[in-house]
């Protein structure tokens, strides 16, 4: 005995063999058709399905069910509310990325400057040391060879 | 004297536009397409039921969102709004990944900076090095001098003492 599909059960009618709803509304899930019917109505759904090739109807029904559920949960904004939220998330993420990339540029720039300062300081110290060594070297040469300098330093 | 012209809904439905018509505030007669598309996807009676279940101050937003969804469904008869949601969720996911990569890059740079950059010399360090007499003129590299800038004074005298013996 063929059992009626969920749509025909809901609509309290006979379920013909070529029922357009039956492949997508099995009798074990009455909520699915009830939800879609509440938002779209049976005739609109039937018309939409008839206008689609058969291989696309299952996906279409799944999407209609999703949208109908969104509308039931949020009667004012439905799916449009979710889309609005996603646009907001995209905007926030793009802003954060821009800020983070600016921080990266700043860090790289300050790192480069610090390295230059450090190198510059090192060069300065080395230069000063070389000058001092040169001066000390000159002093020693004035005093003669080392064996003559001991009395002046001990 | 004629009353106001019927709203777009009553024009399409070919009925008298009553004074308290639920559609009239949201479907003006100068925009027939708006109601046409909503009627095509949802049906007039479903839209009427939905609006009746809402407080008046929320109905305008509800109509806007219904028009949006109806347009999406007409543009994409298979996926409708769900197609847009799927696409946007994918975008959010990619952006979140980009953000995570950028934040990891910052941590990396900060760690590299802390590890690679030694404490730069300040003026006191330089003065200490330059004013100290602890120089071994035989030292091969000035860097060595910086490392024992605080060494004892007998270091300078040792080679001279040895020479004097």
PDB file of C-alpha atoms in Angstrom:
ATOM      1  CA  UNK A   1       0.000   0.000   0.000  1.00  0.00           C
ATOM      2  CA  UNK A   2       1.491   3.330  -1.002  1.00  0.00           C
ATOM      3  CA  UNK A   3       1.577   5.809   1.810  1.00  0.00           C
ATOM      4  CA  UNK A   4       0.910   9.443   1.084  1.00  0.00           C
ATOM      5  CA  UNK A   5       3.778  11.889   1.036  1.00  0.00           C
ATOM      6  CA  UNK A   6       3.983  14.446   3.829  1.00  0.00           C
ATOM      7  CA  UNK A   7       2.613  17.162   1.540  1.00  0.00           C
ATOM      8  CA  UNK A   8      -0.510  15.247   0.568  1.00  0.00           C
ATOM      9  CA  UNK A   9      -1.032  14.173   4.169  1.00  0.00           C
ATOM     10  CA  UNK A  10      -0.846  17.797   5.251  1.00  0.00           C
ATOM     11  CA  UNK A  11      -3.150  18.901   2.452  1.00  0.00           C
ATOM     12  CA  UNK A  12      -5.460  15.984   3.181  1.00  0.00           C
ATOM     13  CA  UNK A  13      -5.625  14.792  -0.361  1.00  0.00           C
ATOM     14  CA  UNK A  14      -4.866  11.709  -2.360  1.00  0.00           C
ATOM     15  CA  UNK A  15      -1.236  11.318  -3.273  1.00  0.00           C
ATOM     16  CA  UNK A  16      -1.066  10.547  -6.997  1.00  0.00           C
ATOM     17  CA  UNK A  17       1.723   8.440  -8.452  1.00  0.00           C
ATOM     18  CA  UNK A  18       3.228  11.461 -10.177  1.00  0.00           C
ATOM     19  CA  UNK A  19       2.874  13.744  -7.146  1.00  0.00           C
ATOM     20  CA  UNK A  20       5.408  16.523  -7.569  1.00  0.00           C
ATOM     21  CA  UNK A  21       5.998  16.730  -3.829  1.00  0.00           C
ATOM     22  CA  UNK A  22       6.472  13.073  -2.934  1.00  0.00           C
ATOM     23  CA  UNK A  23      10.198  12.675  -3.843  1.00  0.00           C
ATOM     24  CA  UNK A  24      11.087  15.600  -1.567  1.00  0.00           C
ATOM     25  CA  UNK A  25       8.610  15.308   1.273  1.00  0.00           C
ATOM     26  CA  UNK A  26       8.751  11.800   2.703  1.00  0.00           C
ATOM     27  CA  UNK A  27       5.949  10.888   5.144  1.00  0.00           C
ATOM     28  CA  UNK A  28       8.387  10.460   8.035  1.00  0.00           C
ATOM     29  CA  UNK A  29       9.167  14.199   8.110  1.00  0.00           C
ATOM     30  CA  UNK A  30       5.889  16.127   8.285  1.00  0.00           C
ATOM     31  CA  UNK A  31       7.571  19.235   9.725  1.00  0.00           C
ATOM     32  CA  UNK A  32       9.460  19.848   6.505  1.00  0.00           C
ATOM     33  CA  UNK A  33       6.393  20.451   4.384  1.00  0.00           C
ATOM     34  CA  UNK A  34       4.475  22.181   7.161  1.00  0.00           C
ATOM     35  CA  UNK A  35       7.229  24.784   7.528  1.00  0.00           C
ATOM     36  CA  UNK A  36       7.572  25.417   3.804  1.00  0.00           C
ATOM     37  CA  UNK A  37       3.818  25.578   3.349  1.00  0.00           C
ATOM     38  CA  UNK A  38       3.490  28.125   6.134  1.00  0.00           C
ATOM     39  CA  UNK A  39       5.815  30.561   4.351  1.00  0.00           C
ATOM     40  CA  UNK A  40       5.398  29.833   0.659  1.00  0.00           C
ATOM     41  CA  UNK A  41       2.162  27.956   0.241  1.00  0.00           C
ATOM     42  CA  UNK A  42       1.669  24.664  -1.594  1.00  0.00           C
ATOM     43  CA  UNK A  43       0.759  26.089  -4.989  1.00  0.00           C
ATOM     44  CA  UNK A  44       3.794  28.390  -5.084  1.00  0.00           C
ATOM     45  CA  UNK A  45       6.118  25.526  -4.173  1.00  0.00           C
ATOM     46  CA  UNK A  46       4.536  23.253  -6.790  1.00  0.00           C
ATOM     47  CA  UNK A  47       4.925  25.957  -9.423  1.00  0.00           C
ATOM     48  CA  UNK A  48       8.563  26.629  -8.476  1.00  0.00           C
ATOM     49  CA  UNK A  49       9.374  22.901  -8.662  1.00  0.00           C
ATOM     50  CA  UNK A  50       7.644  22.504 -12.013  1.00  0.00           C
ATOM     51  CA  UNK A  51       9.773  25.300 -13.457  1.00  0.00           C
ATOM     52  CA  UNK A  52      12.987  23.499 -12.494  1.00  0.00           C
ATOM     53  CA  UNK A  53      14.680  20.490 -14.076  1.00  0.00           C
ATOM     54  CA  UNK A  54      14.207  17.360 -11.965  1.00  0.00           C
ATOM     55  CA  UNK A  55      17.861  17.092 -10.980  1.00  0.00           C
ATOM     56  CA  UNK A  56      17.690  20.511  -9.304  1.00  0.00           C
ATOM     57  CA  UNK A  57      14.476  20.113  -7.392  1.00  0.00           C
ATOM     58  CA  UNK A  58      15.930  18.377  -4.344  1.00  0.00           C
ATOM     59  CA  UNK A  59      18.409  21.234  -3.789  1.00  0.00           C
ATOM     60  CA  UNK A  60      15.679  23.795  -4.323  1.00  0.00           C
ATOM     61  CA  UNK A  61      13.452  22.153  -1.705  1.00  0.00           C
ATOM     62  CA  UNK A  62      16.350  22.004   0.770  1.00  0.00           C
ATOM     63  CA  UNK A  63      16.972  25.718   0.282  1.00  0.00           C
ATOM     64  CA  UNK A  64      13.287  26.575   0.570  1.00  0.00           C
ATOM     65  CA  UNK A  65      13.140  24.619   3.813  1.00  0.00           C
ATOM     66  CA  UNK A  66      16.191  26.467   5.162  1.00  0.00           C
ATOM     67  CA  UNK A  67      14.753  29.852   4.235  1.00  0.00           C
ATOM     68  CA  UNK A  68      11.353  28.976   5.656  1.00  0.00           C
ATOM     69  CA  UNK A  69      12.951  27.947   8.943  1.00  0.00           C
ATOM     70  CA  UNK A  70      14.877  31.240   9.049  1.00  0.00           C
ATOM     71  CA  UNK A  71      11.668  33.141   8.477  1.00  0.00           C
ATOM     72  CA  UNK A  72       9.852  31.212  11.215  1.00  0.00           C
ATOM     73  CA  UNK A  73      12.691  31.897  13.669  1.00  0.00           C
ATOM     74  CA  UNK A  74      12.965  35.537  12.664  1.00  0.00           C
ATOM     75  CA  UNK A  75       9.628  36.728  11.267  1.00  0.00           C
ATOM     76  CA  UNK A  76      10.932  40.240  10.586  1.00  0.00           C
ATOM     77  CA  UNK A  77      14.252  39.629   8.823  1.00  0.00           C
ATOM     78  CA  UNK A  78      14.413  35.929   7.968  1.00  0.00           C
ATOM     79  CA  UNK A  79      17.412  35.011   5.794  1.00  0.00           C
ATOM     80  CA  UNK A  80      18.083  38.643   5.020  1.00  0.00           C
ATOM     81  CA  UNK A  81      19.070  39.077   8.672  1.00  0.00           C
ATOM     82  CA  UNK A  82      21.712  36.369   8.347  1.00  0.00           C
ATOM     83  CA  UNK A  83      23.051  37.950   5.168  1.00  0.00           C
ATOM     84  CA  UNK A  84      23.228  41.338   6.852  1.00  0.00           C
ATOM     85  CA  UNK A  85      25.157  39.805   9.747  1.00  0.00           C
ATOM     86  CA  UNK A  86      27.595  38.149   7.361  1.00  0.00           C
ATOM     87  CA  UNK A  87      28.259  41.436   5.566  1.00  0.00           C
ATOM     88  CA  UNK A  88      28.978  42.986   8.955  1.00  0.00           C
ATOM     89  CA  UNK A  89      31.399  40.168   9.802  1.00  0.00           C
ATOM     90  CA  UNK A  90      33.163  40.650   6.480  1.00  0.00           C
ATOM     91  CA  UNK A  91      33.511  44.362   7.090  1.00  0.00           C
ATOM     92  CA  UNK A  92      34.879  43.772  10.602  1.00  0.00           C
ATOM     93  CA  UNK A  93      37.359  41.155   9.406  1.00  0.00           C
ATOM     94  CA  UNK A  94      38.606  43.416   6.601  1.00  0.00           C
ATOM     95  CA  UNK A  95      39.097  46.258   9.072  1.00  0.00           C
ATOM     96  CA  UNK A  96      41.038  44.017  11.451  1.00  0.00           C
ATOM     97  CA  UNK A  97      43.217  42.731   8.622  1.00  0.00           C
ATOM     98  CA  UNK A  98      44.018  46.268   7.516  1.00  0.00           C
ATOM     99  CA  UNK A  99      44.922  47.264  11.089  1.00  0.00           C
ATOM    100  CA  UNK A 100      47.095  44.188  11.559  1.00  0.00           C
ATOM    101  CA  UNK A 101      48.921  44.759   8.289  1.00  0.00           C
ATOM    102  CA  UNK A 102      49.596  48.353   9.289  1.00  0.00           C
ATOM    103  CA  UNK A 103      51.049  47.088  12.596  1.00  0.00           C
ATOM    104  CA  UNK A 104      53.268  44.672  10.678  1.00  0.00           C
ATOM    105  CA  UNK A 105      54.563  47.471   8.462  1.00  0.00           C
ATOM    106  CA  UNK A 106      55.259  49.571  11.547  1.00  0.00           C
ATOM    107  CA  UNK A 107      57.112  46.747  13.290  1.00  0.00           C
ATOM    108  CA  UNK A 108      59.253  46.047  10.255  1.00  0.00           C
ATOM    109  CA  UNK A 109      60.041  49.725   9.888  1.00  0.00           C
ATOM    110  CA  UNK A 110      60.962  50.199  13.553  1.00  0.00           C
ATOM    111  CA  UNK A 111      63.051  47.026  13.474  1.00  0.00           C
ATOM    112  CA  UNK A 112      65.002  48.339  10.501  1.00  0.00           C
ATOM    113  CA  UNK A 113      65.590  51.674  12.248  1.00  0.00           C
ATOM    114  CA  UNK A 114      66.753  49.968  15.459  1.00  0.00           C
ATOM    115  CA  UNK A 115      69.225  47.853  13.536  1.00  0.00           C
ATOM    116  CA  UNK A 116      70.575  50.956  11.835  1.00  0.00           C
ATOM    117  CA  UNK A 117      70.937  52.743  15.167  1.00  0.00           C
ATOM    118  CA  UNK A 118      72.692  49.727  16.681  1.00  0.00           C
ATOM    119  CA  UNK A 119      75.060  49.407  13.742  1.00  0.00           C
ATOM    120  CA  UNK A 120      75.748  53.120  13.893  1.00  0.00           C
ATOM    121  CA  UNK A 121      76.513  52.922  17.620  1.00  0.00           C
ATOM    122  CA  UNK A 122      78.844  49.991  17.068  1.00  0.00           C
ATOM    123  CA  UNK A 123      80.667  51.868  14.348  1.00  0.00           C
ATOM    124  CA  UNK A 124      80.993  54.885  16.659  1.00  0.00           C
ATOM    125  CA  UNK A 125      82.438  52.808  19.508  1.00  0.00           C
ATOM    126  CA  UNK A 126      84.848  51.050  17.179  1.00  0.00           C
ATOM    127  CA  UNK A 127      85.908  54.352  15.715  1.00  0.00           C
ATOM    128  CA  UNK A 128      86.466  55.875  19.147  1.00  0.00           C
ATOM    129  CA  UNK A 129      88.429  52.825  20.268  1.00  0.00           C
ATOM    130  CA  UNK A 130      90.615  52.972  17.213  1.00  0.00           C
ATOM    131  CA  UNK A 131      91.353  56.621  17.861  1.00  0.00           C
ATOM    132  CA  UNK A 132      92.235  55.901  21.483  1.00  0.00           C
ATOM    133  CA  UNK A 133      94.407  52.969  20.520  1.00  0.00           C
ATOM    134  CA  UNK A 134      96.143  55.134  17.988  1.00  0.00           C
ATOM    135  CA  UNK A 135      96.790  57.763  20.671  1.00  0.00           C
ATOM    136  CA  UNK A 136      98.129  55.201  23.127  1.00  0.00           C
ATOM    137  CA  UNK A 137     100.233  53.706  20.412  1.00  0.00           C
ATOM    138  CA  UNK A 138     101.752  57.123  19.768  1.00  0.00           C
ATOM    139  CA  UNK A 139     102.509  57.535  23.492  1.00  0.00           C
ATOM    140  CA  UNK A 140     104.324  54.221  23.638  1.00  0.00           C
ATOM    141  CA  UNK A 141     106.402  55.024  20.603  1.00  0.00           C
ATOM    142  CA  UNK A 142     107.488  58.273  22.233  1.00  0.00           C
ATOM    143  CA  UNK A 143     108.758  56.303  25.260  1.00  0.00           C
ATOM    144  CA  UNK A 144     110.818  53.965  23.139  1.00  0.00           C
ATOM    145  CA  UNK A 145     110.895  50.154  23.005  1.00  0.00           C
ATOM    146  CA  UNK A 146     109.214  48.292  25.853  1.00  0.00           C
ATOM    147  CA  UNK A 147     112.294  47.349  27.727  1.00  0.00           C
ATOM    148  CA  UNK A 148     112.935  51.007  28.376  1.00  0.00           C
ATOM    149  CA  UNK A 149     109.341  51.793  29.506  1.00  0.00           C
ATOM    150  CA  UNK A 150     109.120  49.682  32.633  1.00  0.00           C
ATOM    151  CA  UNK A 151     110.362  52.263  35.051  1.00  0.00           C
ATOM    152  CA  UNK A 152     107.621  54.655  33.948  1.00  0.00           C
ATOM    153  CA  UNK A 153     104.744  52.289  34.547  1.00  0.00           C
ATOM    154  CA  UNK A 154     105.315  49.975  37.440  1.00  0.00           C
TER     155      UNK A 154
ATOM    156  CA  UNK B   1     -14.691  62.867  -5.062  1.00  0.00           C
ATOM    157  CA  UNK B   2     -12.621  59.767  -5.793  1.00  0.00           C
ATOM    158  CA  UNK B   3     -10.648  58.219  -2.970  1.00  0.00           C
ATOM    159  CA  UNK B   4      -6.919  57.554  -3.127  1.00  0.00           C
ATOM    160  CA  UNK B   5      -5.715  55.211  -5.876  1.00  0.00           C
ATOM    161  CA  UNK B   6      -5.463  51.526  -4.972  1.00  0.00           C
ATOM    162  CA  UNK B   7      -2.131  50.243  -3.693  1.00  0.00           C
ATOM    163  CA  UNK B   8       0.041  48.076  -5.919  1.00  0.00           C
ATOM    164  CA  UNK B   9      -1.244  44.908  -4.227  1.00  0.00           C
ATOM    165  CA  UNK B  10      -4.909  45.643  -4.766  1.00  0.00           C
ATOM    166  CA  UNK B  11      -4.191  46.719  -8.337  1.00  0.00           C
ATOM    167  CA  UNK B  12      -2.477  43.402  -9.037  1.00  0.00           C
ATOM    168  CA  UNK B  13      -5.138  41.428  -7.187  1.00  0.00           C
ATOM    169  CA  UNK B  14      -7.845  43.452  -8.897  1.00  0.00           C
ATOM    170  CA  UNK B  15      -9.757  44.240  -5.799  1.00  0.00           C
ATOM    171  CA  UNK B  16     -10.994  47.264  -3.983  1.00  0.00           C
ATOM    172  CA  UNK B  17      -8.308  48.840  -1.845  1.00  0.00           C
ATOM    173  CA  UNK B  18      -9.992  49.188   1.540  1.00  0.00           C
ATOM    174  CA  UNK B  19      -9.151  51.968   3.977  1.00  0.00           C
ATOM    175  CA  UNK B  20      -7.265  49.676   6.343  1.00  0.00           C
ATOM    176  CA  UNK B  21      -5.577  47.651   3.583  1.00  0.00           C
ATOM    177  CA  UNK B  22      -2.656  45.866   5.208  1.00  0.00           C
ATOM    178  CA  UNK B  23      -0.539  46.169   2.065  1.00  0.00           C
ATOM    179  CA  UNK B  24      -1.137  49.837   1.258  1.00  0.00           C
ATOM    180  CA  UNK B  25       1.564  51.409   3.527  1.00  0.00           C
ATOM    181  CA  UNK B  26       4.265  49.150   2.086  1.00  0.00           C
ATOM    182  CA  UNK B  27       3.332  48.647  -1.539  1.00  0.00           C
ATOM    183  CA  UNK B  28       2.650  52.064  -3.072  1.00  0.00           C
ATOM    184  CA  UNK B  29       0.983  52.158  -6.481  1.00  0.00           C
ATOM    185  CA  UNK B  30       4.068  53.716  -8.132  1.00  0.00           C
ATOM    186  CA  UNK B  31       6.113  50.522  -7.578  1.00  0.00           C
ATOM    187  CA  UNK B  32       4.064  47.617  -8.898  1.00  0.00           C
ATOM    188  CA  UNK B  33       7.100  45.369  -9.344  1.00  0.00           C
ATOM    189  CA  UNK B  34       7.737  45.252  -5.620  1.00  0.00           C
ATOM    190  CA  UNK B  35       4.470  43.514  -4.817  1.00  0.00           C
ATOM    191  CA  UNK B  36       4.528  41.457  -7.977  1.00  0.00           C
ATOM    192  CA  UNK B  37       7.737  39.734  -7.032  1.00  0.00           C
ATOM    193  CA  UNK B  38       6.701  39.135  -3.421  1.00  0.00           C
ATOM    194  CA  UNK B  39       3.377  37.729  -4.589  1.00  0.00           C
ATOM    195  CA  UNK B  40       5.136  35.474  -7.093  1.00  0.00           C
ATOM    196  CA  UNK B  41       7.350  33.846  -4.448  1.00  0.00           C
ATOM    197  CA  UNK B  42       5.307  33.975  -1.248  1.00  0.00           C
ATOM    198  CA  UNK B  43       1.747  34.619  -2.331  1.00  0.00           C
ATOM    199  CA  UNK B  44      -0.474  37.490  -1.225  1.00  0.00           C
ATOM    200  CA  UNK B  45      -2.302  35.580   1.506  1.00  0.00           C
ATOM    201  CA  UNK B  46       0.959  34.359   3.079  1.00  0.00           C
ATOM    202  CA  UNK B  47       2.375  37.876   3.047  1.00  0.00           C
ATOM    203  CA  UNK B  48      -0.845  39.228   4.570  1.00  0.00           C
ATOM    204  CA  UNK B  49      -0.723  36.551   7.316  1.00  0.00           C
ATOM    205  CA  UNK B  50       2.941  37.308   8.053  1.00  0.00           C
ATOM    206  CA  UNK B  51       2.297  41.044   8.327  1.00  0.00           C
ATOM    207  CA  UNK B  52      -0.729  40.557  10.550  1.00  0.00           C
ATOM    208  CA  UNK B  53       1.379  38.550  12.989  1.00  0.00           C
ATOM    209  CA  UNK B  54       3.838  41.415  13.376  1.00  0.00           C
ATOM    210  CA  UNK B  55       3.560  44.671  15.323  1.00  0.00           C
ATOM    211  CA  UNK B  56       3.038  47.647  13.024  1.00  0.00           C
ATOM    212  CA  UNK B  57       6.471  49.178  13.643  1.00  0.00           C
ATOM    213  CA  UNK B  58       8.185  46.015  12.348  1.00  0.00           C
ATOM    214  CA  UNK B  59       6.165  45.524   9.197  1.00  0.00           C
ATOM    215  CA  UNK B  60       8.181  47.852   6.972  1.00  0.00           C
ATOM    216  CA  UNK B  61      11.383  45.924   7.730  1.00  0.00           C
ATOM    217  CA  UNK B  62       9.606  42.636   7.209  1.00  0.00           C
ATOM    218  CA  UNK B  63       8.386  43.758   3.788  1.00  0.00           C
ATOM    219  CA  UNK B  64      11.917  44.877   2.846  1.00  0.00           C
ATOM    220  CA  UNK B  65      13.373  41.522   3.791  1.00  0.00           C
ATOM    221  CA  UNK B  66      10.613  39.645   1.962  1.00  0.00           C
ATOM    222  CA  UNK B  67      11.277  41.698  -1.168  1.00  0.00           C
ATOM    223  CA  UNK B  68      15.000  40.945  -0.800  1.00  0.00           C
ATOM    224  CA  UNK B  69      14.394  37.212  -0.469  1.00  0.00           C
ATOM    225  CA  UNK B  70      11.918  37.163  -3.322  1.00  0.00           C
ATOM    226  CA  UNK B  71      14.407  38.915  -5.590  1.00  0.00           C
ATOM    227  CA  UNK B  72      17.088  36.411  -4.610  1.00  0.00           C
ATOM    228  CA  UNK B  73      14.749  33.534  -5.370  1.00  0.00           C
ATOM    229  CA  UNK B  74      13.815  34.929  -8.780  1.00  0.00           C
ATOM    230  CA  UNK B  75      17.510  35.498  -9.630  1.00  0.00           C
ATOM    231  CA  UNK B  76      18.460  32.013  -8.461  1.00  0.00           C
ATOM    232  CA  UNK B  77      15.422  29.678  -8.549  1.00  0.00           C
ATOM    233  CA  UNK B  78      17.387  26.776  -7.057  1.00  0.00           C
ATOM    234  CA  UNK B  79      19.419  28.289  -4.211  1.00  0.00           C
ATOM    235  CA  UNK B  80      17.828  31.695  -3.630  1.00  0.00           C
ATOM    236  CA  UNK B  81      19.214  33.423  -0.522  1.00  0.00           C
ATOM    237  CA  UNK B  82      21.003  30.289   0.594  1.00  0.00           C
ATOM    238  CA  UNK B  83      23.402  30.695  -2.328  1.00  0.00           C
ATOM    239  CA  UNK B  84      24.325  34.169  -1.104  1.00  0.00           C
ATOM    240  CA  UNK B  85      24.689  32.933   2.496  1.00  0.00           C
ATOM    241  CA  UNK B  86      26.968  30.128   1.392  1.00  0.00           C
ATOM    242  CA  UNK B  87      29.147  32.506  -0.618  1.00  0.00           C
ATOM    243  CA  UNK B  88      29.396  35.050   2.202  1.00  0.00           C
ATOM    244  CA  UNK B  89      30.203  32.394   4.813  1.00  0.00           C
ATOM    245  CA  UNK B  90      33.038  31.254   2.592  1.00  0.00           C
ATOM    246  CA  UNK B  91      34.325  34.831   2.377  1.00  0.00           C
ATOM    247  CA  UNK B  92      34.164  35.248   6.147  1.00  0.00           C
ATOM    248  CA  UNK B  93      36.102  32.022   6.562  1.00  0.00           C
ATOM    249  CA  UNK B  94      38.836  33.136   4.177  1.00  0.00           C
ATOM    250  CA  UNK B  95      39.137  36.540   5.812  1.00  0.00           C
ATOM    251  CA  UNK B  96      39.387  34.983   9.266  1.00  0.00           C
ATOM    252  CA  UNK B  97      42.216  32.814   7.987  1.00  0.00           C
ATOM    253  CA  UNK B  98      43.977  35.852   6.538  1.00  0.00           C
ATOM    254  CA  UNK B  99      43.603  37.630   9.856  1.00  0.00           C
ATOM    255  CA  UNK B 100      45.040  34.663  11.752  1.00  0.00           C
ATOM    256  CA  UNK B 101      48.036  34.562   9.398  1.00  0.00           C
ATOM    257  CA  UNK B 102      48.639  38.296   9.813  1.00  0.00           C
ATOM    258  CA  UNK B 103      48.420  38.041  13.606  1.00  0.00           C
ATOM    259  CA  UNK B 104      50.854  35.117  13.587  1.00  0.00           C
ATOM    260  CA  UNK B 105      53.215  37.199  11.495  1.00  0.00           C
ATOM    261  CA  UNK B 106      53.184  39.955  14.113  1.00  0.00           C
ATOM    262  CA  UNK B 107      54.046  37.459  16.848  1.00  0.00           C
ATOM    263  CA  UNK B 108      56.842  36.104  14.696  1.00  0.00           C
ATOM    264  CA  UNK B 109      58.330  39.532  14.058  1.00  0.00           C
ATOM    265  CA  UNK B 110      58.114  40.440  17.742  1.00  0.00           C
ATOM    266  CA  UNK B 111      59.835  37.227  18.737  1.00  0.00           C
ATOM    267  CA  UNK B 112      62.550  37.750  16.160  1.00  0.00           C
ATOM    268  CA  UNK B 113      63.107  41.274  17.391  1.00  0.00           C
ATOM    269  CA  UNK B 114      63.481  40.132  20.976  1.00  0.00           C
ATOM    270  CA  UNK B 115      65.836  37.314  20.064  1.00  0.00           C
ATOM    271  CA  UNK B 116      68.008  38.984  17.444  1.00  0.00           C
ATOM    272  CA  UNK B 117      68.493  42.502  18.664  1.00  0.00           C
ATOM    273  CA  UNK B 118      70.954  42.749  21.593  1.00  0.00           C
ATOM    274  CA  UNK B 119      70.673  45.670  23.987  1.00  0.00           C
ATOM    275  CA  UNK B 120      72.033  48.680  22.156  1.00  0.00           C
ATOM    276  CA  UNK B 121      74.886  50.553  23.815  1.00  0.00           C
ATOM    277  CA  UNK B 122      73.870  53.614  25.695  1.00  0.00           C
ATOM    278  CA  UNK B 123      76.058  56.598  26.391  1.00  0.00           C
ATOM    279  CA  UNK B 124      77.131  55.320  29.847  1.00  0.00           C
ATOM    280  CA  UNK B 125      78.425  52.084  28.373  1.00  0.00           C
ATOM    281  CA  UNK B 126      80.414  53.965  25.774  1.00  0.00           C
ATOM    282  CA  UNK B 127      81.885  56.326  28.355  1.00  0.00           C
ATOM    283  CA  UNK B 128      82.854  53.412  30.571  1.00  0.00           C
ATOM    284  CA  UNK B 129      84.651  51.713  27.728  1.00  0.00           C
ATOM    285  CA  UNK B 130      86.427  54.817  26.569  1.00  0.00           C
ATOM    286  CA  UNK B 131      87.435  56.124  29.997  1.00  0.00           C
ATOM    287  CA  UNK B 132      88.659  52.796  31.327  1.00  0.00           C
ATOM    288  CA  UNK B 133      92.434  52.207  31.190  1.00  0.00           C
ATOM    289  CA  UNK B 134      91.910  48.482  30.860  1.00  0.00           C
ATOM    290  CA  UNK B 135      93.077  48.116  27.306  1.00  0.00           C
ATOM    291  CA  UNK B 136      95.211  45.323  26.047  1.00  0.00           C
ATOM    292  CA  UNK B 137      96.820  46.750  22.949  1.00  0.00           C
ATOM    293  CA  UNK B 138      97.594  43.252  21.819  1.00  0.00           C
ATOM    294  CA  UNK B 139      93.934  42.297  21.694  1.00  0.00           C
ATOM    295  CA  UNK B 140      92.990  41.282  18.151  1.00  0.00           C
ATOM    296  CA  UNK B 141      89.431  42.639  18.129  1.00  0.00           C
ATOM    297  CA  UNK B 142      87.815  45.652  19.776  1.00  0.00           C
ATOM    298  CA  UNK B 143      84.688  43.610  20.602  1.00  0.00           C
ATOM    299  CA  UNK B 144      86.803  41.663  23.096  1.00  0.00           C
ATOM    300  CA  UNK B 145      87.481  44.882  24.969  1.00  0.00           C
ATOM    301  CA  UNK B 146      83.809  45.593  25.449  1.00  0.00           C
ATOM    302  CA  UNK B 147      83.341  42.236  27.073  1.00  0.00           C
ATOM    303  CA  UNK B 148      85.743  42.864  29.927  1.00  0.00           C
ATOM    304  CA  UNK B 149      85.429  46.577  30.312  1.00  0.00           C
ATOM    305  CA  UNK B 150      85.258  46.071  34.076  1.00  0.00           C
ATOM    306  CA  UNK B 151      88.423  43.959  34.341  1.00  0.00           C
ATOM    307  CA  UNK B 152      91.075  44.754  36.912  1.00  0.00           C
ATOM    308  CA  UNK B 153      93.814  47.288  36.254  1.00  0.00           C
ATOM    309  CA  UNK B 154      96.739  44.813  36.498  1.00  0.00           C
ATOM    310  CA  UNK B 155      95.968  43.574  33.017  1.00  0.00           C
ATOM    311  CA  UNK B 156      97.599  46.578  31.361  1.00  0.00           C
ATOM    312  CA  UNK B 157     100.667  46.281  33.446  1.00  0.00           C
ATOM    313  CA  UNK B 158     101.434  42.631  32.878  1.00  0.00           C
ATOM    314  CA  UNK B 159     103.047  42.795  29.461  1.00  0.00           C
ATOM    315  CA  UNK B 160     105.066  45.827  30.585  1.00  0.00           C
ATOM    316  CA  UNK B 161     106.168  44.018  33.730  1.00  0.00           C
ATOM    317  CA  UNK B 162     107.230  41.038  31.678  1.00  0.00           C
ATOM    318  CA  UNK B 163     109.139  43.252  29.307  1.00  0.00           C
ATOM    319  CA  UNK B 164     110.920  44.936  32.135  1.00  0.00           C
ATOM    320  CA  UNK B 165     112.248  41.755  33.661  1.00  0.00           C
TER     321      UNK B 165
END
